[in-house]
PDB file of C-alpha atoms in Angstrom:
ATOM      1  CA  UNK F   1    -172.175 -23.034-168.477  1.00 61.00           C
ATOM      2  CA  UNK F   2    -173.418 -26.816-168.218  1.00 67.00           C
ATOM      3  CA  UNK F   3    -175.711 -27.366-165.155  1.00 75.00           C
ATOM      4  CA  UNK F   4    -172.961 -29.499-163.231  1.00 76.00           C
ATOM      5  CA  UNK F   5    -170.576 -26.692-163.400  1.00 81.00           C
ATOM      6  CA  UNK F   6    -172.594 -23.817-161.777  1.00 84.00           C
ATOM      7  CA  UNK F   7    -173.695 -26.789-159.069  1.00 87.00           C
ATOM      8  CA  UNK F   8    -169.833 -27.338-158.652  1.00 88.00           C
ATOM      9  CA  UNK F   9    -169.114 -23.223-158.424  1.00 91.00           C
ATOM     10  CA  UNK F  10    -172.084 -22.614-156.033  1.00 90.00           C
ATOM     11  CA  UNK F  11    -171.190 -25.482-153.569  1.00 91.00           C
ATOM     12  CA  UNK F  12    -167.302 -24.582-154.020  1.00 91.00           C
ATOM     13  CA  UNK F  13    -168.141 -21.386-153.031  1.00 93.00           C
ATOM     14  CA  UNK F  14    -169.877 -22.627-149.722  1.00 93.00           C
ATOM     15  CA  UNK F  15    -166.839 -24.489-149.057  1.00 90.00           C
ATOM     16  CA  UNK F  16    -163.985 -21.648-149.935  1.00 90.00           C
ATOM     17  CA  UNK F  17    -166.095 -19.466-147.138  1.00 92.00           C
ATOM     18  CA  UNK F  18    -165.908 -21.982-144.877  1.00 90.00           C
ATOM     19  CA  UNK F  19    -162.576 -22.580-145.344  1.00 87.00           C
ATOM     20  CA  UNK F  20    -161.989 -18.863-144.757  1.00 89.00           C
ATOM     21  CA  UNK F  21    -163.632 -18.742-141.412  1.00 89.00           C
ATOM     22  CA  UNK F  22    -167.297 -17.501-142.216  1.00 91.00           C
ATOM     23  CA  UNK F  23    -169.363 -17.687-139.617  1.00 91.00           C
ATOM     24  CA  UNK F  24    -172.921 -16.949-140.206  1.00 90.00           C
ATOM     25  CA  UNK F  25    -174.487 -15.729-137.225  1.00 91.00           C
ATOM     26  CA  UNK F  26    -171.119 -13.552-136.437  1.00 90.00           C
ATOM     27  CA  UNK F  27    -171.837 -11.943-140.234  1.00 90.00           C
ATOM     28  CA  UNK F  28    -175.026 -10.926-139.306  1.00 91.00           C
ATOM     29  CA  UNK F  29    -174.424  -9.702-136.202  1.00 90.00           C
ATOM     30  CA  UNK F  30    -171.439  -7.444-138.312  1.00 88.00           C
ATOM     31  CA  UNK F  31    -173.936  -6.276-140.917  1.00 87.00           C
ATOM     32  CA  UNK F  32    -176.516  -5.136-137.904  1.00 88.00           C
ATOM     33  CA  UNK F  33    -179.327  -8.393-139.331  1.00 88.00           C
ATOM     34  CA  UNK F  34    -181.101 -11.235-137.502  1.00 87.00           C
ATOM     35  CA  UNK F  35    -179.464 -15.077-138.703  1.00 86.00           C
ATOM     36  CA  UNK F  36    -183.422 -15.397-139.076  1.00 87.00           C
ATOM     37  CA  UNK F  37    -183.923 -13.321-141.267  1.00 88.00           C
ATOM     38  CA  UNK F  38    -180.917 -13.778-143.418  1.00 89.00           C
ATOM     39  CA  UNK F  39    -180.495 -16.680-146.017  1.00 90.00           C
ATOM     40  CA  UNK F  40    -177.271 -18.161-145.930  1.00 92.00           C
ATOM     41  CA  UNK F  41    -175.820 -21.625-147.003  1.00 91.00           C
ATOM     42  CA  UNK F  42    -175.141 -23.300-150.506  1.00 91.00           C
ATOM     43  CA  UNK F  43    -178.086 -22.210-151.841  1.00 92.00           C
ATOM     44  CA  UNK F  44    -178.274 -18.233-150.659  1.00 93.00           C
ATOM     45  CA  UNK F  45    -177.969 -17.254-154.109  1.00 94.00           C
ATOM     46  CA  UNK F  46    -180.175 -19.571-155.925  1.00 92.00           C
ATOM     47  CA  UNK F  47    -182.119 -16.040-155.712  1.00 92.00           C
ATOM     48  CA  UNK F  48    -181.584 -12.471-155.341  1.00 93.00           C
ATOM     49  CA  UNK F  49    -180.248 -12.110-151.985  1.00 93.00           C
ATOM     50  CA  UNK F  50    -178.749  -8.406-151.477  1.00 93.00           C
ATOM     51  CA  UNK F  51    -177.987  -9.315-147.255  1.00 93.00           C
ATOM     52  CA  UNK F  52    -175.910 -12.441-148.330  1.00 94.00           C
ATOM     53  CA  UNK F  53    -173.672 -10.641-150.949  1.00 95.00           C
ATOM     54  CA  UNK F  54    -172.958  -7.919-148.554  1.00 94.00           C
ATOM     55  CA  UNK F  55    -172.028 -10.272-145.974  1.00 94.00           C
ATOM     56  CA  UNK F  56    -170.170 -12.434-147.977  1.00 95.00           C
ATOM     57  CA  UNK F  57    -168.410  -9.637-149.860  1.00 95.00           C
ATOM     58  CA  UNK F  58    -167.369  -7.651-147.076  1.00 95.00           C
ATOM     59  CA  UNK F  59    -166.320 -10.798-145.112  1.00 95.00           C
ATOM     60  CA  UNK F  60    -163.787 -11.619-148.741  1.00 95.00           C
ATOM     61  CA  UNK F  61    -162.556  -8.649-148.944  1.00 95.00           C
ATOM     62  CA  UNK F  62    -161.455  -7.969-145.246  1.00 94.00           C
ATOM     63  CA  UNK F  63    -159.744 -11.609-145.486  1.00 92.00           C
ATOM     64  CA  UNK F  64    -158.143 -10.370-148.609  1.00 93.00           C
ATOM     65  CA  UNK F  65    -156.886  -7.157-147.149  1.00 93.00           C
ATOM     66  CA  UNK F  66    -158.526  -5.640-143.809  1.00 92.00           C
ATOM     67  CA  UNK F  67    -157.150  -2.653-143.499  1.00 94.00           C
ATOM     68  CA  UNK F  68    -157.783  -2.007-147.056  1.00 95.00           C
ATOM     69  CA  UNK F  69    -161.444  -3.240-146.488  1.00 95.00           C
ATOM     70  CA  UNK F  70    -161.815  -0.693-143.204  1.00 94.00           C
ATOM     71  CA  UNK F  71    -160.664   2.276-145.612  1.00 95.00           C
ATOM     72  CA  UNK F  72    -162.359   1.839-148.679  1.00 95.00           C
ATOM     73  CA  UNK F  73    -166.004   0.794-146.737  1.00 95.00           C
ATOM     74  CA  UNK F  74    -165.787   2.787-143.735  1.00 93.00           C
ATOM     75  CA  UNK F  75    -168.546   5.404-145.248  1.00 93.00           C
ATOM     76  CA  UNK F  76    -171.213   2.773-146.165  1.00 94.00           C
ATOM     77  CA  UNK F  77    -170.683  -0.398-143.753  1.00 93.00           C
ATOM     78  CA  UNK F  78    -173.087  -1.888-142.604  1.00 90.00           C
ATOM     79  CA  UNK F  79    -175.506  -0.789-145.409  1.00 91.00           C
ATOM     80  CA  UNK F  80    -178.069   0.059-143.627  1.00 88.00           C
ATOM     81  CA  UNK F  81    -180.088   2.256-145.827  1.00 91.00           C
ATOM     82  CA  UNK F  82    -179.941   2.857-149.901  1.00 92.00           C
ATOM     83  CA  UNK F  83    -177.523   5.778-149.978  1.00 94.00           C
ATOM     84  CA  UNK F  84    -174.849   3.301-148.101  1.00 94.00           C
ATOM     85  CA  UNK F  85    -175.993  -0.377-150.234  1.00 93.00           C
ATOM     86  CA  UNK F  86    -175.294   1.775-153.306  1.00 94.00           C
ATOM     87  CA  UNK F  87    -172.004   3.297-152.367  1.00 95.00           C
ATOM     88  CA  UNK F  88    -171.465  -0.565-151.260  1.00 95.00           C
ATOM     89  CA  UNK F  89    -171.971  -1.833-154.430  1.00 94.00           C
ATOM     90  CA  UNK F  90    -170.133   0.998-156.493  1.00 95.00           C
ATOM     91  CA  UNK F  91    -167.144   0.010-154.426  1.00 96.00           C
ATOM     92  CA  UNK F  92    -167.133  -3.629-154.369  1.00 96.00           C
ATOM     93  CA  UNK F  93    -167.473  -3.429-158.234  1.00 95.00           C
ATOM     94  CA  UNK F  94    -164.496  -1.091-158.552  1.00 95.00           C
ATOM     95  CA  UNK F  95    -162.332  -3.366-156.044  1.00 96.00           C
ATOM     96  CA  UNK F  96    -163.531  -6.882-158.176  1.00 96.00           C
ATOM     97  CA  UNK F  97    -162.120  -4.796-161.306  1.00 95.00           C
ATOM     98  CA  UNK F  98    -159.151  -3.855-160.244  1.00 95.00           C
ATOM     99  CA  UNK F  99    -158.574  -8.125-159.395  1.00 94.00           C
ATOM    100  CA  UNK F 100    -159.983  -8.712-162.983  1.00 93.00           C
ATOM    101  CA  UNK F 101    -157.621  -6.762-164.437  1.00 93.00           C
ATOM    102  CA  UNK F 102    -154.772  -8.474-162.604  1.00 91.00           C
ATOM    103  CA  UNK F 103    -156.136 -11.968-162.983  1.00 89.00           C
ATOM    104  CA  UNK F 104    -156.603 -11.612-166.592  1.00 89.00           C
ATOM    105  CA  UNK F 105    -158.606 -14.355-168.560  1.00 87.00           C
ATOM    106  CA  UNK F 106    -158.875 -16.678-165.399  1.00 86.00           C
ATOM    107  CA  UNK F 107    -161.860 -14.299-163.371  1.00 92.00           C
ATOM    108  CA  UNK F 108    -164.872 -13.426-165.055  1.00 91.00           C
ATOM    109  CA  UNK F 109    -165.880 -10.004-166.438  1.00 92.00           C
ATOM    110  CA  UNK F 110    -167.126  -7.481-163.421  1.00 93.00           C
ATOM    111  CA  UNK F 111    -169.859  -5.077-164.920  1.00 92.00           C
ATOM    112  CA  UNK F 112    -172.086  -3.185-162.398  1.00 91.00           C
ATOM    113  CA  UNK F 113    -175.525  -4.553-162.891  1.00 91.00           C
ATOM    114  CA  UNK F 114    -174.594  -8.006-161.533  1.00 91.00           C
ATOM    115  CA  UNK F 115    -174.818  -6.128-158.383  1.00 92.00           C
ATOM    116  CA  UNK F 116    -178.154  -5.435-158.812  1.00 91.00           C
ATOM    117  CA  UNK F 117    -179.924  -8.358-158.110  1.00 91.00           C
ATOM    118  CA  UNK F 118    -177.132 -10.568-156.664  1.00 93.00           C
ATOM    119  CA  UNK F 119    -178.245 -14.117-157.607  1.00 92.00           C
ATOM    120  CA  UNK F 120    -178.295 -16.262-160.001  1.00 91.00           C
ATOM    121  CA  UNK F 121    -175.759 -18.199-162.144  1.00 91.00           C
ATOM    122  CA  UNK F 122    -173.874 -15.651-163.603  1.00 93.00           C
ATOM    123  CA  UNK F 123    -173.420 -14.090-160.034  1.00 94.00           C
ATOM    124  CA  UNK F 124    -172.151 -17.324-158.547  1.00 94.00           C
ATOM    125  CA  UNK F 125    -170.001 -17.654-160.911  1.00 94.00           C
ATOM    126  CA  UNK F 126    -168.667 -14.404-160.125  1.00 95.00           C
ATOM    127  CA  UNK F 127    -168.293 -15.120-156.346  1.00 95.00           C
ATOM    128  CA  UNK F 128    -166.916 -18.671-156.677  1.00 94.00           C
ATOM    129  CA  UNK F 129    -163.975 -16.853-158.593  1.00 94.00           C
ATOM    130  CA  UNK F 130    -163.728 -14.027-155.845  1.00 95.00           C
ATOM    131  CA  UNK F 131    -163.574 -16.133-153.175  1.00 94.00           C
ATOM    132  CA  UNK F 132    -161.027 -18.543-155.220  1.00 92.00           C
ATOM    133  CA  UNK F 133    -159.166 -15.612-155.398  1.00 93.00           C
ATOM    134  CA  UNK F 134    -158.801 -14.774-151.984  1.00 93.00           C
ATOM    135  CA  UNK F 135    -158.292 -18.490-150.694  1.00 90.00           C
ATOM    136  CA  UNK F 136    -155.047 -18.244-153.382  1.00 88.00           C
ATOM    137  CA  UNK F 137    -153.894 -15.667-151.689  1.00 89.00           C
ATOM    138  CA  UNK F 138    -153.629 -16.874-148.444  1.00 84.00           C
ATOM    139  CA  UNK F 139    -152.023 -20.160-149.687  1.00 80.00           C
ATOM    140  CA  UNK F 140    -149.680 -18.013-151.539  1.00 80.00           C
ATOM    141  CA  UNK F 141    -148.954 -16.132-147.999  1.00 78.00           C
ATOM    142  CA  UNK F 142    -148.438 -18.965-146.072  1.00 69.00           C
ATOM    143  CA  UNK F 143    -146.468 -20.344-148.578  1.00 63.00           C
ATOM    144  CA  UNK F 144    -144.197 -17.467-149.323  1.00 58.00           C
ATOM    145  CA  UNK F 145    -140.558 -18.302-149.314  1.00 52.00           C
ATOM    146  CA  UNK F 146    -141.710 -21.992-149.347  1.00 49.00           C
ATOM    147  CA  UNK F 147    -142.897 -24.428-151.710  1.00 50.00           C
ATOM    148  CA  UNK F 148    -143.703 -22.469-155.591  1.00 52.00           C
ATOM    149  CA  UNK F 149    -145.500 -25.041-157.063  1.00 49.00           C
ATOM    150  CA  UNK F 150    -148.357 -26.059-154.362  1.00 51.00           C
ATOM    151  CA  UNK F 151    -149.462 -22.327-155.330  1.00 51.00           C
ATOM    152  CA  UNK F 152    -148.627 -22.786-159.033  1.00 54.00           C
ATOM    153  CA  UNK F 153    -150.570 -26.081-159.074  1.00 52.00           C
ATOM    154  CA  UNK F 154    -154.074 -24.841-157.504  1.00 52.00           C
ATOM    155  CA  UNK F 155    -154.399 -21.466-159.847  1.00 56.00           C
ATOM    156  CA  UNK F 156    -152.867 -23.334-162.669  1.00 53.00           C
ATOM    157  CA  UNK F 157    -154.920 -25.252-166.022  1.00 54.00           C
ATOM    158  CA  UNK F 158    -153.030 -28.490-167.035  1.00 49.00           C
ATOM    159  CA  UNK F 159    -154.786 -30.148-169.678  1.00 54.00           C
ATOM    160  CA  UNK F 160    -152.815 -33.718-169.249  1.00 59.00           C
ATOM    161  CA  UNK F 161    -155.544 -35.488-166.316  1.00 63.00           C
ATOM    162  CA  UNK F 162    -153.082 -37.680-164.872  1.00 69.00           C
ATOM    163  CA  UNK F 163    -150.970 -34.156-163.973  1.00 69.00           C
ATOM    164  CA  UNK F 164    -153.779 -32.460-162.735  1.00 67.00           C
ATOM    165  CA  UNK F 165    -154.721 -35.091-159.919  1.00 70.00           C
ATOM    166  CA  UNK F 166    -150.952 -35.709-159.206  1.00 74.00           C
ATOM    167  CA  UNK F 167    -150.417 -31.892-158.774  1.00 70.00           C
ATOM    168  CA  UNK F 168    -153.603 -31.609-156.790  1.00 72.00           C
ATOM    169  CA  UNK F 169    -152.968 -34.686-154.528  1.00 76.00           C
ATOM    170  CA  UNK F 170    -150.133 -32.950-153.832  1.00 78.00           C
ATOM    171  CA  UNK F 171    -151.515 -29.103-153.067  1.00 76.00           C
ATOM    172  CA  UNK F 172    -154.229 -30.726-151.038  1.00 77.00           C
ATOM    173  CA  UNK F 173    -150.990 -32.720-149.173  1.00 79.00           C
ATOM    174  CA  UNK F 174    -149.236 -29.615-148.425  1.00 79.00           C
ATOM    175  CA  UNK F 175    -152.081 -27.632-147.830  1.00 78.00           C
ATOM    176  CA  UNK F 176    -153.108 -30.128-144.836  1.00 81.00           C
ATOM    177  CA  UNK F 177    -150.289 -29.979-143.550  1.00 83.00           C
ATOM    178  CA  UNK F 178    -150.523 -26.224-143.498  1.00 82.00           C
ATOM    179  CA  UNK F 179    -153.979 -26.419-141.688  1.00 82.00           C
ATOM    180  CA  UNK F 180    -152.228 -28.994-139.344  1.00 84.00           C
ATOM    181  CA  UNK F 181    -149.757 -26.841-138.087  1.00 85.00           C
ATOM    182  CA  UNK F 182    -152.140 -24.000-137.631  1.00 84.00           C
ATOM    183  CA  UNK F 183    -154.198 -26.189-135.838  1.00 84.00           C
ATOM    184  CA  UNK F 184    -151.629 -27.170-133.627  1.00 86.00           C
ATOM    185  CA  UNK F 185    -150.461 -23.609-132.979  1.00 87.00           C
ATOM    186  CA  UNK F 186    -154.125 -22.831-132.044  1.00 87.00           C
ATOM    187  CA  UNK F 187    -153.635 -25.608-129.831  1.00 87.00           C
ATOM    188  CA  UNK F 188    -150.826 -24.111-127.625  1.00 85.00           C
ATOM    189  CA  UNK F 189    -151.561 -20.846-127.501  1.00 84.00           C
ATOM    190  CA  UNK F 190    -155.501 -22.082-125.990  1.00 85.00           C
ATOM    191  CA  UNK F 191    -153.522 -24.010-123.869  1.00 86.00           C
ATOM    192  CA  UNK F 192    -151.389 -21.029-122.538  1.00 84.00           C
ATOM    193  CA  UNK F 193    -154.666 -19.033-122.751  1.00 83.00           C
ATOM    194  CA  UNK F 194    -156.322 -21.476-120.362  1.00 85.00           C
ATOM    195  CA  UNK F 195    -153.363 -21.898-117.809  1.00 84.00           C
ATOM    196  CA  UNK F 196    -153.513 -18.055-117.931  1.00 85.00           C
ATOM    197  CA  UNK F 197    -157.054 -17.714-117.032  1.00 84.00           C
ATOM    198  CA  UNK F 198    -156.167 -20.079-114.350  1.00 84.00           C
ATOM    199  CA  UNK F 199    -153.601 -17.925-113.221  1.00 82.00           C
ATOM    200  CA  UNK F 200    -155.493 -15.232-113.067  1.00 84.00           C
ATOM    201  CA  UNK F 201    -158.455 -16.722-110.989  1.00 84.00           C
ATOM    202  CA  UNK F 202    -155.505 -18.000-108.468  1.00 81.00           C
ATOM    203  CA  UNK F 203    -154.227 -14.268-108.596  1.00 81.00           C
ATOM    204  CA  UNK F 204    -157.712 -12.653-108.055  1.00 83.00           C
ATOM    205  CA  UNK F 205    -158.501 -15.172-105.034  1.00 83.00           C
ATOM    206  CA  UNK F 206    -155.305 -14.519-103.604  1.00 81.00           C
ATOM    207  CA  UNK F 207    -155.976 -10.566-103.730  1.00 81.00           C
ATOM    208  CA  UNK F 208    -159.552 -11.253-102.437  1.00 82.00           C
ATOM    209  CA  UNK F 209    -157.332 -13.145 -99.218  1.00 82.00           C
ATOM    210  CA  UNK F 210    -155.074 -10.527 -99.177  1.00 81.00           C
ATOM    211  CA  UNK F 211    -157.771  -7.611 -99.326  1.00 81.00           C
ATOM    212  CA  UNK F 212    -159.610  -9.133 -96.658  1.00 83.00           C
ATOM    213  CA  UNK F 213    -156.733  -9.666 -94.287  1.00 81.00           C
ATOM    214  CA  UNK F 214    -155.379  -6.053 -94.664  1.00 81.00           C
ATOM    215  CA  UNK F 215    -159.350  -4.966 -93.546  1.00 81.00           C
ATOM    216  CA  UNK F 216    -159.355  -7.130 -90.532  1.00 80.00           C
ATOM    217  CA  UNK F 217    -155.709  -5.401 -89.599  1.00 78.00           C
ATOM    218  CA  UNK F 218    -156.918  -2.400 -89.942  1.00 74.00           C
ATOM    219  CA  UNK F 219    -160.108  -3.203 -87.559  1.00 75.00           C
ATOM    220  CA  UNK F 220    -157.984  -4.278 -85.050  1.00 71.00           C
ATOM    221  CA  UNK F 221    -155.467  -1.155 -85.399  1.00 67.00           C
ATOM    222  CA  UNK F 222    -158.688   1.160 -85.153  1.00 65.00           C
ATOM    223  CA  UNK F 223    -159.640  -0.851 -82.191  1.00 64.00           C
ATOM    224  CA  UNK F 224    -156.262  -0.978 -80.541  1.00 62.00           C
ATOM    225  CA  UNK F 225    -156.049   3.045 -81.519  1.00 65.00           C
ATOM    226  CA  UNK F 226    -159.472   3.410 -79.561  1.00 70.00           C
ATOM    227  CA  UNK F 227    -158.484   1.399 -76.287  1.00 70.00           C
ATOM    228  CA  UNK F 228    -155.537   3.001 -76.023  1.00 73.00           C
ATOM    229  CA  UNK F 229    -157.754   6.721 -76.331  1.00 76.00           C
ATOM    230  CA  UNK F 230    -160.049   4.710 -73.967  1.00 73.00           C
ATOM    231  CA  UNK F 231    -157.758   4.310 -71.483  1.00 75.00           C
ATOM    232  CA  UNK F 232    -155.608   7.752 -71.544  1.00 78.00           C
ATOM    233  CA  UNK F 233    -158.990   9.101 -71.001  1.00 77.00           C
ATOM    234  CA  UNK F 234    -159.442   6.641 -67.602  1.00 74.00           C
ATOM    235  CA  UNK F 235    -156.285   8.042 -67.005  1.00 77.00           C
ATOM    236  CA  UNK F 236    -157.063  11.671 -67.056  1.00 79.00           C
ATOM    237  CA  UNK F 237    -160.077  11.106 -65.023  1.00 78.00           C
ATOM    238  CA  UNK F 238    -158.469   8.977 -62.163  1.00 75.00           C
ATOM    239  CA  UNK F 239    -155.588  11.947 -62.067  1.00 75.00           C
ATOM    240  CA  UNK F 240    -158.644  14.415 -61.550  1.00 75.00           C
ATOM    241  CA  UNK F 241    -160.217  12.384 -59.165  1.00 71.00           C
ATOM    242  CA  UNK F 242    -156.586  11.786 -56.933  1.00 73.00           C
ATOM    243  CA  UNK F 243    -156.463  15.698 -57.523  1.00 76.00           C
ATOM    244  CA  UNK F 244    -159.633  16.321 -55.813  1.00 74.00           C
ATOM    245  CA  UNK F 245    -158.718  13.262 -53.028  1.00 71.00           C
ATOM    246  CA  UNK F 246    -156.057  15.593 -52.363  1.00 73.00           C
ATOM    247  CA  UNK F 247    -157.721  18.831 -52.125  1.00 70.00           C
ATOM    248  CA  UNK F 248    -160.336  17.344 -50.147  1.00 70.00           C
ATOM    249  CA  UNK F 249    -157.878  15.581 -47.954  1.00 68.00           C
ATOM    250  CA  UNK F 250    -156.564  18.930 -47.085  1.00 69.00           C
ATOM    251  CA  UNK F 251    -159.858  20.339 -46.375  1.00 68.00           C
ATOM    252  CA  UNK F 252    -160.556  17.526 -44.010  1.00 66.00           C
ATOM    253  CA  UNK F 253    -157.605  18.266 -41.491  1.00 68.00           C
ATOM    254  CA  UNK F 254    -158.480  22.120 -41.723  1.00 64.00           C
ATOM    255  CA  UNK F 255    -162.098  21.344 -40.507  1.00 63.00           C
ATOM    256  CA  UNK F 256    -160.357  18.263 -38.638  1.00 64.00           C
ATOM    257  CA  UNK F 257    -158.091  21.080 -36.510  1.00 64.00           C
ATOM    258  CA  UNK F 258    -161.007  23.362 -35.884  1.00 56.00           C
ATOM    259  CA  UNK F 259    -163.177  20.776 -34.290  1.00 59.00           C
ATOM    260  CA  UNK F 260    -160.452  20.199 -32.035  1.00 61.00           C
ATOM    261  CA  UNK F 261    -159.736  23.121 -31.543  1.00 58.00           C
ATOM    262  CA  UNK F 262    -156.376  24.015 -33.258  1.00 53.00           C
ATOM    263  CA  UNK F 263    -158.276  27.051 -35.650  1.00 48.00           C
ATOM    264  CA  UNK F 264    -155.391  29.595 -35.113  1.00 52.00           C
ATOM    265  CA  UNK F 265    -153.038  26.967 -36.986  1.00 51.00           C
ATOM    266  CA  UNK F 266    -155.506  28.294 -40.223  1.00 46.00           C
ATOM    267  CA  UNK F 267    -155.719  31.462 -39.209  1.00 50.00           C
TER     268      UNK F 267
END
């Protein structure tokens, strides 16, 4: 493979991840590893780099199919020790197999020991054609029931030149437009997200009002319940003390008749 070609396939690569939605520092925080202590960019596999492929593998294969991707690595992700990163491997080489059989003569060979020290051209070349893979298939998703050809054209090999740039000016038309309307979609539904937040914040200020109103109500009910206990009890003493104004008031005139001396009236 001339020089050019494997500079092509490693920045392609870069780019088909992008494109995907890798995002470095949420990959490492996935695998359980530090962004500085990971090396990741166009040039992670100029050498070995066993974190990278993991990351990058796992992140493929849950774009190509995640609940697939749950099943198949939910023993030995993240591989945190060499029991798991073996089982890893063993798996993602079975999985890549299974694609080169179905791809045919268009993805490269999948043997094992590539896996072993992940780097290198021949692994590049190897992950360029994975992750071309799984970027067709989302094209050919979004374009299902659509346009044929913008698929067709992209995993297809003309030989005529002047076809090949037509039929890629014209996937790389239709496939902005695609990422166009997404975007636009994405648009909307932040907007709705942010007039819901909004709403919410009104709602949860409004309960706050609410919350506090109903505790001020029920002060002044406890305080209304406790002048009103307040003043039955005034009333029970003032009826105790007329009570005794009577009694005594009628003790009075006894003593009252004695002194003048009216005692056989009380006797």
């Amino acid at each position: 493979m001339a020089a050019s070609q494997q500079t092509w396939q490693r920045d392609h690569l870069w780019l088909y991840l992008q494109a995907l939605g890798f995002e470095a520092e949420a990959a490492c925080s996935a695998a359980g590893k530090s962004l500085a202590h990971v090396t990741l960019g166009v040039n992670m596999f100029d050498k070995p780099n066993k974190d990278a492929f993991s990351m990058t593998a796992h992140f493929l294969f849950s774009k190509l199919d995640s609940s697939r991707c749950r099943e198949t690595f939910r023993y030995c992700w993240p591989p945190f020790d060499k029991k798991r990163d073996a089982e890893f491997r063993k798996l993602c080489c079975e999985w890549l197999k299974k694609i080169s059989d179905e791809c045919g003569s268009s993805f490269p060979q999948v043997v094992a020991s590539v896996f072993l020290s992940p780097g290198g051209a021949k692994f590049v070349h190897l992950m360029y054609h994975f992750a071309k893979y799984v970027v067709l298939q989302h094209i050919k998703r979004d374009t299902e029931g659509g346009i044929s050809y913008f698929y067709d054209s992209l995993n297809s090999k003309p030989q005529d030149l002047q076809k090949t740039l037509i039929r890629n000016k014209v996937a790389r038309n239709r496939f902005l437009q695609i990422i166009q309307r997404e975007d636009t979609i994405i648009q909307k539904y932040q907007q709705k997200a942010q007039l819901m937040v909004k709403q919410i914040r009104d709602l949860r200020s409004e309960y706050a009002a609410l919350q506090s109103r109903l505790q001020k109500m029920e002060a002044e009910e406890d305080h209304g319940q406790n002048r009103s206990e307040k003043i039955q009890k005034v009333r029970n003493m003032w009826a105790s003390v007329m009570e005794m104004l009577s009694f005594l008031a009628e003790e009075k005139e006894a003593v009252d008749s004695v002194i003048q001396g009216q005692v056989d009236q009380y006797t």
